[in-house]
Structures are given as C-alpha cells and as structure tokens.
Amino acid sequence: MIVISEFMDEDAIRRGLDGFDVLYDPTLVDRPDDLAAALATAEALIVRNRTQVRGALLDAAPQLKVVGRLGVGLDNIDMEACKARGIAVYPASGANDVSVAEYVIATALLLLRGAYGATAAVAAGEWPRNALVGREIAGKRMGLVGYGSIARETARRAIALGMEVAAFDPYLPADHAAWSGPWGKVTALALDDLLATSDVLSLHVPLTAETRHMIGTEALARMKPDAIVINAARGGIVDEAAIAAALTAGRLGGAALDVFEDEPLKAERGGVFAGVPNLVLTPHIAGVTMESNIRVSWVTVDNVRKHLRGE
C-alpha cells in the first residue's frame, strides 16, 4: 500500500504507480486518525510539507519502507527516526527550483515598483501617480542567504534583469564554480555585509537551530531602511513579529512571506500582520505551479516506485 496524504499530480499517480495499491486522499493531512489507520499496512508514504512524519505517525506505520517528499525541505520529517528504522526518505530535489526563483523575482519587482495595488483607486476615479512612483530592479543588489540550487536559479534571473548579486554561504568553497557560473559572477560576502548592502534579501536556507530567527530585530536593524525581504524557504527563519514591526515603523521597504512558523497560518497568529504596509503573504505556494507540480510528482513517484521494486 502506498498512502498519499497531500495533493499531487493525479496523472503521475495513475501512470507512475500503476500496479501498486494506492490510497490517494489529499485531505488525510487534516484527518490524523484516518491517516494513522491508513498507514497500518502502508509500505510507502508520499507527503508535502504539512504531514508531520514523526512520533505517533511513524509508530502507526510498522511496515513503512520509504517516504517520498513532494518538495525539498525535510523539517516535517524525523530523519533520525527514519534512519533508525531503515526508512528511506526521498526529496524531489531540483523539481521546483524554477518556480521558487520566479516567485522571488516577481515579488521583488512587485514590492520595488509598488504600483500594482492601485486598481480599486483608479477604477474609482482617483489618479494617485505621485504616490506610486516606485523603484526599478536594474542596478539593485540581490542578496542571497544560502547559495544552493534555488538561489542559483534566482541569481540567474536577477542578473538577466540587470541586478548585482551577492550571497552568503559558509558551506560553499570559495573556488566553487557556482560563484562564477554561466549566468554571471556572484560575490561571496559575510552575512553582516550582505545584510548591510542588499536592496533585496532572499532566503535560501533550511530551518535549523542556527537559522531560526536569523532575520530578526538585530538583523533588520543592519539592513537598508528601504530594503525588501523575501522568505520562500522555511517558516521560522524570519521573526514574523520583527518583520511586522519594522514594516509598520518604516524601517523596511517591504517583505514577501510565503512560509510561516505555524502552517497553515491561523487568524490568531496572522493578526500580527493586520494593517502592515508593503507586505505580501502567500500560503506556501512559491514552489507550486502547474508545471512544477507535474515535475515534483513524477520525481517522487519514480523514487518511490524504484525503491519498492529494488531498482
């Protein structure tokens, strides 16, 4: 039995998992008792980021052999527990890189220009041109915290738009080819220097003890007062209250948050963002487009099928 607890491309299920007993129910993530019951005989589990593959859920799946992750982040999966039980875990590495990179560039353009929320005012007969004179992206510095595959796709697009790109990544050697890749030169900087000089700061790191709230009050105070912060990586890297306070006080030019410490974001926690200006909130959707959903789904079903068949 293969259990799929969150949404994915159904054609990939039909064709990629043909011959397997499959339970596909994307509402299972919100019905933990039913999910636990379904896992009693499951050999494989396919999830996105909301299903918490740990503790009681793993205990409910005594025959589990493999977990397919429809994405790249693994913070919803207890990797140590899976390793101890011999459960293989396969992220869909690379399959949604383009989607996230395009989200970063799109929100950067949106927040720098600042003109696209005027539809209602213009339709009502107002003409707020003076209030909507924004900024160009060309000539600005894109700062990337982390310089893995998604950040490199972002750099490629930023350079094509005339941006200068710099990155902080202490785990990438100084002589690595990515710093001078085919898309152009990327400058390696210390984190404090990156914070101080970036016009757009985009986060591309996993959530760890080291990165939790790395963009908080102190980091924001080092940034330009008109800088843009974009987090399409993992919730918890940004201190949400600190971002809201900085935007409200005019100490930050804008922010786009696609991920949150608690997901789905509930109204009680979301209240910190009420009335905050120059803010874009989206529901963990940066990596999900029609195209990337197909790619992620096929990578995942191929990984799961090959593991179960010993290929």
mmCIF file of C-alpha atoms in Angstrom:
data_model
loop_
_atom_site.group_PDB
_atom_site.id
_atom_site.type_symbol
_atom_site.label_atom_id
_atom_site.label_comp_id
_atom_site.label_asym_id
_atom_site.label_seq_id
_atom_site.Cartn_x
_atom_site.Cartn_y
_atom_site.Cartn_z
ATOM 1 C CA MET A 1 0.000 0.000 0.000
ATOM 2 C CA ILE A 2 1.191 3.497 -0.919
ATOM 3 C CA VAL A 3 -0.532 6.275 1.037
ATOM 4 C CA ILE A 4 -0.548 9.841 -0.347
ATOM 5 C CA SER A 5 -1.728 12.374 2.223
ATOM 6 C CA GLU A 6 -1.393 15.646 0.291
ATOM 7 C CA PHE A 7 -2.136 16.865 -3.226
ATOM 8 C CA MET A 8 -0.057 15.903 -6.251
ATOM 9 C CA ASP A 9 -0.467 15.350 -9.983
ATOM 10 C CA GLU A 10 -3.009 12.583 -10.475
ATOM 11 C CA ASP A 11 -1.663 11.508 -13.853
ATOM 12 C CA ALA A 12 1.702 10.791 -12.222
ATOM 13 C CA ILE A 13 -0.100 8.589 -9.705
ATOM 14 C CA ARG A 14 -2.055 6.700 -12.373
ATOM 15 C CA ARG A 15 0.849 6.081 -14.704
ATOM 16 C CA GLY A 16 3.847 6.194 -12.397
ATOM 17 C CA LEU A 17 2.389 3.944 -9.707
ATOM 18 C CA ASP A 18 0.469 1.596 -11.966
ATOM 19 C CA GLY A 19 0.368 -1.866 -10.449
ATOM 20 C CA PHE A 20 0.580 -0.661 -6.836
ATOM 21 C CA ASP A 21 -2.247 -0.444 -4.320
ATOM 22 C CA VAL A 22 -2.544 3.328 -3.818
ATOM 23 C CA LEU A 23 -4.648 5.380 -1.411
ATOM 24 C CA TYR A 24 -4.662 8.984 -2.626
ATOM 25 C CA ASP A 25 -6.567 11.331 -0.345
ATOM 26 C CA PRO A 26 -5.151 14.860 -0.027
ATOM 27 C CA THR A 27 -7.473 15.538 2.921
ATOM 28 C CA LEU A 28 -5.750 12.898 5.070
ATOM 29 C CA VAL A 29 -3.261 15.516 6.288
ATOM 30 C CA ASP A 30 -6.146 17.142 8.167
ATOM 31 C CA ARG A 31 -7.548 13.833 9.483
ATOM 32 C CA PRO A 32 -4.745 12.368 11.608
ATOM 33 C CA ASP A 33 -6.766 9.436 12.957
ATOM 34 C CA ASP A 34 -7.732 8.312 9.451
ATOM 35 C CA LEU A 35 -4.155 8.798 8.266
ATOM 36 C CA ALA A 36 -2.837 6.662 11.110
ATOM 37 C CA ALA A 37 -5.353 3.927 10.288
ATOM 38 C CA ALA A 38 -4.381 4.012 6.603
ATOM 39 C CA LEU A 39 -0.700 3.635 7.485
ATOM 40 C CA ALA A 40 -1.219 0.363 9.373
ATOM 41 C CA THR A 41 -0.329 -1.657 6.256
ATOM 42 C CA ALA A 42 1.494 1.006 4.223
ATOM 43 C CA GLU A 43 4.941 0.392 2.774
ATOM 44 C CA ALA A 44 5.239 3.900 1.335
ATOM 45 C CA LEU A 45 4.037 7.379 2.254
ATOM 46 C CA ILE A 46 4.059 10.442 -0.005
ATOM 47 C CA VAL A 47 3.744 13.877 1.622
ATOM 48 C CA ARG A 48 4.271 17.575 1.081
ATOM 49 C CA ASN A 49 5.287 19.843 3.950
ATOM 50 C CA ARG A 50 2.256 19.650 6.253
ATOM 51 C CA THR A 51 2.196 15.953 7.136
ATOM 52 C CA GLN A 52 4.383 15.521 10.214
ATOM 53 C CA VAL A 53 6.288 12.279 9.661
ATOM 54 C CA ARG A 54 7.390 11.701 13.227
ATOM 55 C CA GLY A 55 6.337 10.242 16.569
ATOM 56 C CA ALA A 56 2.847 8.773 16.570
ATOM 57 C CA LEU A 57 2.585 8.769 12.789
ATOM 58 C CA LEU A 58 5.705 6.642 12.410
ATOM 59 C CA ASP A 59 4.507 4.375 15.202
ATOM 60 C CA ALA A 60 1.290 3.842 13.233
ATOM 61 C CA ALA A 61 3.251 2.625 10.195
ATOM 62 C CA PRO A 62 5.133 -0.534 11.232
ATOM 63 C CA GLN A 63 5.679 -1.685 7.629
ATOM 64 C CA LEU A 64 6.835 1.665 6.244
ATOM 65 C CA LYS A 65 9.854 1.387 3.928
ATOM 66 C CA VAL A 66 10.007 4.705 2.089
ATOM 67 C CA VAL A 67 8.800 8.303 2.328
ATOM 68 C CA GLY A 68 8.529 10.433 -0.806
ATOM 69 C CA ARG A 69 8.647 14.184 -0.176
ATOM 70 C CA LEU A 70 6.868 16.373 -2.753
ATOM 71 C CA GLY A 71 9.426 19.145 -2.328
ATOM 72 C CA VAL A 72 12.885 19.596 -0.852
ATOM 73 C CA GLY A 73 12.509 20.665 2.793
ATOM 74 C CA LEU A 74 12.727 17.857 5.317
ATOM 75 C CA ASP A 75 11.895 19.650 8.573
ATOM 76 C CA ASN A 76 8.487 17.919 8.759
ATOM 77 C CA ILE A 77 10.208 14.511 8.725
ATOM 78 C CA ASP A 78 12.091 12.994 11.670
ATOM 79 C CA MET A 79 15.135 11.948 9.697
ATOM 80 C CA GLU A 80 16.870 10.319 12.660
ATOM 81 C CA ALA A 81 13.841 8.176 13.452
ATOM 82 C CA CYS A 82 13.526 7.150 9.806
ATOM 83 C CA LYS A 83 17.214 6.284 9.648
ATOM 84 C CA ALA A 84 16.953 4.201 12.811
ATOM 85 C CA ARG A 85 14.139 2.178 11.264
ATOM 86 C CA GLY A 86 15.728 1.887 7.845
ATOM 87 C CA ILE A 87 13.064 4.036 6.182
ATOM 88 C CA ALA A 88 14.391 5.736 3.049
ATOM 89 C CA VAL A 89 13.431 9.395 2.505
ATOM 90 C CA TYR A 90 13.495 10.934 -0.979
ATOM 91 C CA PRO A 91 13.037 14.683 -1.526
ATOM 92 C CA ALA A 92 12.165 15.913 -5.022
ATOM 93 C CA SER A 93 15.432 17.795 -5.383
ATOM 94 C CA GLY A 94 15.525 20.362 -8.176
ATOM 95 C CA ALA A 95 11.975 19.870 -9.381
ATOM 96 C CA ASN A 96 10.587 23.184 -8.132
ATOM 97 C CA ASP A 97 13.702 25.380 -8.351
ATOM 98 C CA VAL A 98 12.385 27.462 -11.251
ATOM 99 C CA SER A 99 9.024 28.076 -9.592
ATOM 100 C CA VAL A 100 10.594 29.414 -6.385
ATOM 101 C CA ALA A 101 13.114 31.542 -8.287
ATOM 102 C CA GLU A 102 10.335 33.114 -10.353
ATOM 103 C CA TYR A 103 8.353 33.824 -7.173
ATOM 104 C CA VAL A 104 11.339 35.646 -5.666
ATOM 105 C CA ILE A 105 11.866 37.795 -8.744
ATOM 106 C CA ALA A 106 8.145 38.504 -9.162
ATOM 107 C CA THR A 107 7.660 39.630 -5.565
ATOM 108 C CA ALA A 108 10.842 41.714 -5.712
ATOM 109 C CA LEU A 109 9.523 43.515 -8.796
ATOM 110 C CA LEU A 110 6.103 43.945 -7.206
ATOM 111 C CA LEU A 111 7.416 45.419 -3.952
ATOM 112 C CA LEU A 112 10.063 47.636 -5.541
ATOM 113 C CA ARG A 113 7.623 49.150 -8.035
ATOM 114 C CA GLY A 114 4.758 49.480 -5.561
ATOM 115 C CA ALA A 115 2.162 50.395 -8.183
ATOM 116 C CA TYR A 116 0.081 47.281 -8.544
ATOM 117 C CA GLY A 117 -2.352 47.762 -5.674
ATOM 118 C CA ALA A 118 -3.998 50.786 -7.253
ATOM 119 C CA THR A 119 -6.723 49.055 -9.264
ATOM 120 C CA ALA A 120 -9.622 49.970 -6.967
ATOM 121 C CA ALA A 121 -8.484 53.587 -6.624
ATOM 122 C CA VAL A 122 -8.007 54.080 -10.368
ATOM 123 C CA ALA A 123 -11.364 52.440 -11.155
ATOM 124 C CA ALA A 124 -12.990 54.798 -8.632
ATOM 125 C CA GLY A 125 -11.693 57.831 -10.492
ATOM 126 C CA GLU A 126 -8.602 58.560 -8.423
ATOM 127 C CA TRP A 127 -5.272 59.208 -10.103
ATOM 128 C CA PRO A 128 -2.544 58.577 -7.463
ATOM 129 C CA ARG A 129 0.510 58.855 -9.737
ATOM 130 C CA ASN A 130 2.689 60.824 -7.342
ATOM 131 C CA ALA A 131 2.125 58.306 -4.549
ATOM 132 C CA LEU A 132 3.040 55.364 -6.779
ATOM 133 C CA VAL A 133 6.452 56.335 -8.119
ATOM 134 C CA GLY A 134 8.431 53.178 -7.349
ATOM 135 C CA ARG A 135 11.882 51.800 -7.992
ATOM 136 C CA GLU A 136 13.498 49.838 -10.807
ATOM 137 C CA ILE A 137 15.084 46.472 -10.146
ATOM 138 C CA ALA A 138 18.005 47.151 -12.518
ATOM 139 C CA GLY A 139 21.108 48.253 -10.673
ATOM 140 C CA LYS A 140 19.926 46.959 -7.308
ATOM 141 C CA ARG A 141 21.747 44.306 -5.270
ATOM 142 C CA MET A 142 20.094 40.932 -4.782
ATOM 143 C CA GLY A 143 21.407 39.335 -1.601
ATOM 144 C CA LEU A 144 21.007 35.585 -1.273
ATOM 145 C CA VAL A 145 21.289 33.919 2.124
ATOM 146 C CA GLY A 146 22.377 30.459 1.052
ATOM 147 C CA TYR A 147 23.568 29.721 -2.469
ATOM 148 C CA GLY A 148 22.160 26.320 -3.359
ATOM 149 C CA SER A 149 20.274 25.331 -6.485
ATOM 150 C CA ILE A 150 17.210 27.552 -5.979
ATOM 151 C CA ALA A 151 19.353 30.555 -5.096
ATOM 152 C CA ARG A 152 21.405 29.980 -8.249
ATOM 153 C CA GLU A 153 18.256 29.973 -10.386
ATOM 154 C CA THR A 154 17.286 33.221 -8.652
ATOM 155 C CA ALA A 155 20.730 34.705 -9.327
ATOM 156 C CA ARG A 156 20.485 33.791 -12.998
ATOM 157 C CA ARG A 157 17.214 35.710 -13.365
ATOM 158 C CA ALA A 158 18.332 38.637 -11.235
ATOM 159 C CA ILE A 159 21.480 39.122 -13.322
ATOM 160 C CA ALA A 160 19.407 38.989 -16.511
ATOM 161 C CA LEU A 161 17.371 41.901 -15.128
ATOM 162 C CA GLY A 162 20.484 43.976 -14.506
ATOM 163 C CA MET A 163 20.907 43.289 -10.805
ATOM 164 C CA GLU A 164 24.190 42.804 -8.998
ATOM 165 C CA VAL A 165 24.104 39.573 -6.983
ATOM 166 C CA ALA A 166 25.889 38.656 -3.776
ATOM 167 C CA ALA A 167 25.442 35.661 -1.488
ATOM 168 C CA PHE A 168 26.335 34.319 1.932
ATOM 169 C CA ASP A 169 27.044 30.604 2.075
ATOM 170 C CA PRO A 170 29.732 29.430 4.518
ATOM 171 C CA TYR A 171 29.397 25.846 3.262
ATOM 172 C CA LEU A 172 30.258 26.625 -0.367
ATOM 173 C CA PRO A 173 34.030 26.724 -1.057
ATOM 174 C CA ALA A 174 35.419 29.993 -2.396
ATOM 175 C CA ASP A 175 36.665 28.234 -5.534
ATOM 176 C CA HIS A 176 33.327 26.581 -6.337
ATOM 177 C CA ALA A 177 32.257 27.092 -9.947
ATOM 178 C CA ALA A 178 28.848 28.449 -8.881
ATOM 179 C CA TRP A 179 30.396 31.769 -7.825
ATOM 180 C CA SER A 180 31.257 32.442 -11.471
ATOM 181 C CA GLY A 181 28.612 30.351 -13.176
ATOM 182 C CA PRO A 182 27.409 30.731 -16.762
ATOM 183 C CA TRP A 183 24.782 33.261 -15.638
ATOM 184 C CA GLY A 184 27.445 35.688 -14.303
ATOM 185 C CA LYS A 185 29.587 36.493 -11.282
ATOM 186 C CA VAL A 186 28.135 36.294 -7.776
ATOM 187 C CA THR A 187 30.052 37.970 -4.954
ATOM 188 C CA ALA A 188 30.608 35.986 -1.762
ATOM 189 C CA LEU A 189 30.032 38.100 1.360
ATOM 190 C CA ALA A 190 29.862 37.682 5.108
ATOM 191 C CA LEU A 191 26.300 37.773 6.414
ATOM 192 C CA ASP A 192 26.615 41.193 8.068
ATOM 193 C CA ASP A 193 27.970 42.707 4.851
ATOM 194 C CA LEU A 194 25.189 41.086 2.837
ATOM 195 C CA LEU A 195 22.550 42.468 5.190
ATOM 196 C CA ALA A 196 24.008 45.962 5.079
ATOM 197 C CA THR A 197 24.295 46.238 1.301
ATOM 198 C CA SER A 198 21.349 44.303 -0.179
ATOM 199 C CA ASP A 199 18.365 46.036 -1.745
ATOM 200 C CA VAL A 200 16.522 42.701 -1.935
ATOM 201 C CA LEU A 201 17.336 39.934 0.546
ATOM 202 C CA SER A 202 16.095 36.457 -0.369
ATOM 203 C CA LEU A 203 16.422 33.497 1.998
ATOM 204 C CA HIS A 204 17.511 30.070 0.755
ATOM 205 C CA VAL A 205 18.482 28.065 3.848
ATOM 206 C CA PRO A 206 16.880 25.192 5.752
ATOM 207 C CA LEU A 207 15.330 25.712 9.172
ATOM 208 C CA THR A 208 17.866 24.662 11.814
ATOM 209 C CA ALA A 209 18.785 25.784 15.294
ATOM 210 C CA GLU A 210 21.370 28.040 13.638
ATOM 211 C CA THR A 211 18.973 29.663 11.160
ATOM 212 C CA ARG A 212 15.875 30.033 13.365
ATOM 213 C CA HIS A 213 15.015 33.749 13.579
ATOM 214 C CA MET A 214 18.275 34.659 11.834
ATOM 215 C CA ILE A 215 16.319 37.545 10.310
ATOM 216 C CA GLY A 216 15.053 39.228 13.464
ATOM 217 C CA THR A 217 15.247 42.649 15.080
ATOM 218 C CA GLU A 218 19.053 42.834 15.098
ATOM 219 C CA ALA A 219 19.471 41.669 11.505
ATOM 220 C CA LEU A 220 16.745 44.011 10.262
ATOM 221 C CA ALA A 221 18.432 46.940 12.029
ATOM 222 C CA ARG A 222 21.565 46.314 9.911
ATOM 223 C CA MET A 223 19.624 46.494 6.639
ATOM 224 C CA LYS A 224 18.820 49.471 4.444
ATOM 225 C CA PRO A 225 15.531 51.082 5.539
ATOM 226 C CA ASP A 226 14.089 50.605 2.047
ATOM 227 C CA ALA A 227 15.294 47.002 1.578
ATOM 228 C CA ILE A 228 12.972 44.139 0.626
ATOM 229 C CA VAL A 229 12.972 40.779 2.473
ATOM 230 C CA ILE A 230 11.649 37.640 0.758
ATOM 231 C CA ASN A 231 11.237 34.319 2.549
ATOM 232 C CA ALA A 232 10.166 31.429 0.348
ATOM 233 C CA ALA A 233 12.420 28.973 2.174
ATOM 234 C CA ARG A 234 11.139 27.882 5.589
ATOM 235 C CA GLY A 235 8.957 29.438 8.243
ATOM 236 C CA GLY A 236 10.867 30.318 11.389
ATOM 237 C CA ILE A 237 13.924 31.703 9.608
ATOM 238 C CA VAL A 238 12.248 35.110 9.841
ATOM 239 C CA ASP A 239 10.957 36.519 13.122
ATOM 240 C CA GLU A 240 7.453 37.388 11.948
ATOM 241 C CA ALA A 241 6.729 39.919 14.694
ATOM 242 C CA ALA A 242 10.028 41.686 13.995
ATOM 243 C CA ILE A 243 9.243 41.935 10.275
ATOM 244 C CA ALA A 244 5.777 43.322 11.002
ATOM 245 C CA ALA A 245 7.199 45.879 13.448
ATOM 246 C CA ALA A 246 9.916 47.009 11.024
ATOM 247 C CA LEU A 247 7.429 47.483 8.178
ATOM 248 C CA THR A 248 4.982 49.354 10.387
ATOM 249 C CA ALA A 249 7.733 51.663 11.656
ATOM 250 C CA GLY A 250 9.045 52.340 8.144
ATOM 251 C CA ARG A 251 12.396 50.676 8.869
ATOM 252 C CA LEU A 252 11.969 48.202 5.979
ATOM 253 C CA GLY A 253 10.837 48.775 2.425
ATOM 254 C CA GLY A 254 8.750 45.650 2.003
ATOM 255 C CA ALA A 255 8.512 41.918 2.604
ATOM 256 C CA ALA A 256 7.079 38.821 0.967
ATOM 257 C CA LEU A 257 6.488 35.808 3.200
ATOM 258 C CA ASP A 258 5.407 32.515 1.666
ATOM 259 C CA VAL A 259 6.222 30.387 4.716
ATOM 260 C CA PHE A 260 5.362 30.714 8.399
ATOM 261 C CA GLU A 261 6.370 29.290 11.753
ATOM 262 C CA ASP A 262 2.952 27.639 12.100
ATOM 263 C CA GLU A 263 1.222 26.404 8.959
ATOM 264 C CA PRO A 264 -1.476 26.821 7.934
ATOM 265 C CA LEU A 265 -1.291 30.329 9.379
ATOM 266 C CA LYS A 266 -4.268 30.798 11.691
ATOM 267 C CA ALA A 267 -6.055 34.119 12.193
ATOM 268 C CA GLU A 268 -4.737 34.458 15.741
ATOM 269 C CA ARG A 269 -1.099 34.262 14.631
ATOM 270 C CA GLY A 270 -1.813 36.169 11.452
ATOM 271 C CA GLY A 271 -3.121 39.100 13.443
ATOM 272 C CA VAL A 272 0.442 40.370 13.816
ATOM 273 C CA PHE A 273 0.297 41.295 10.115
ATOM 274 C CA ALA A 274 -3.013 43.223 10.262
ATOM 275 C CA GLY A 275 -2.653 46.638 8.635
ATOM 276 C CA VAL A 276 1.059 46.159 7.929
ATOM 277 C CA PRO A 277 2.102 48.058 4.761
ATOM 278 C CA ASN A 278 4.176 46.822 1.816
ATOM 279 C CA LEU A 279 3.610 43.187 2.717
ATOM 280 C CA VAL A 280 2.818 40.164 0.541
ATOM 281 C CA LEU A 281 1.626 36.983 2.264
ATOM 282 C CA THR A 282 1.111 33.761 0.313
ATOM 283 C CA PRO A 283 0.215 30.230 1.534
ATOM 284 C CA HIS A 284 3.450 28.266 0.968
ATOM 285 C CA ILE A 285 2.845 28.329 -2.758
ATOM 286 C CA ALA A 286 6.147 29.655 -4.170
ATOM 287 C CA GLY A 287 7.308 26.241 -5.296
ATOM 288 C CA VAL A 288 3.935 25.092 -6.590
ATOM 289 C CA THR A 289 2.969 25.881 -10.172
ATOM 290 C CA MET A 290 1.145 23.674 -12.632
ATOM 291 C CA GLU A 291 4.470 22.826 -14.237
ATOM 292 C CA SER A 292 6.416 22.207 -11.031
ATOM 293 C CA ASN A 293 3.613 20.092 -9.569
ATOM 294 C CA ILE A 294 3.990 17.721 -12.503
ATOM 295 C CA ARG A 295 7.792 17.630 -12.189
ATOM 296 C CA VAL A 296 7.744 17.162 -8.409
ATOM 297 C CA SER A 297 5.103 14.451 -8.656
ATOM 298 C CA TRP A 298 6.993 12.466 -11.285
ATOM 299 C CA VAL A 299 10.314 12.696 -9.447
ATOM 300 C CA THR A 300 8.581 11.459 -6.300
ATOM 301 C CA VAL A 301 6.677 8.559 -7.846
ATOM 302 C CA ASP A 302 9.822 7.454 -9.680
ATOM 303 C CA ASN A 303 11.792 7.478 -6.421
ATOM 304 C CA VAL A 304 9.117 5.570 -4.503
ATOM 305 C CA ARG A 305 8.497 3.027 -7.276
ATOM 306 C CA LYS A 306 12.193 2.297 -7.753
ATOM 307 C CA HIS A 307 12.740 1.861 -4.030
ATOM 308 C CA LEU A 308 9.812 -0.524 -3.586
ATOM 309 C CA ARG A 309 10.907 -2.577 -6.593
ATOM 310 C CA GLY A 310 14.568 -2.533 -5.592
ATOM 311 C CA GLU A 311 15.613 -0.857 -8.831
#
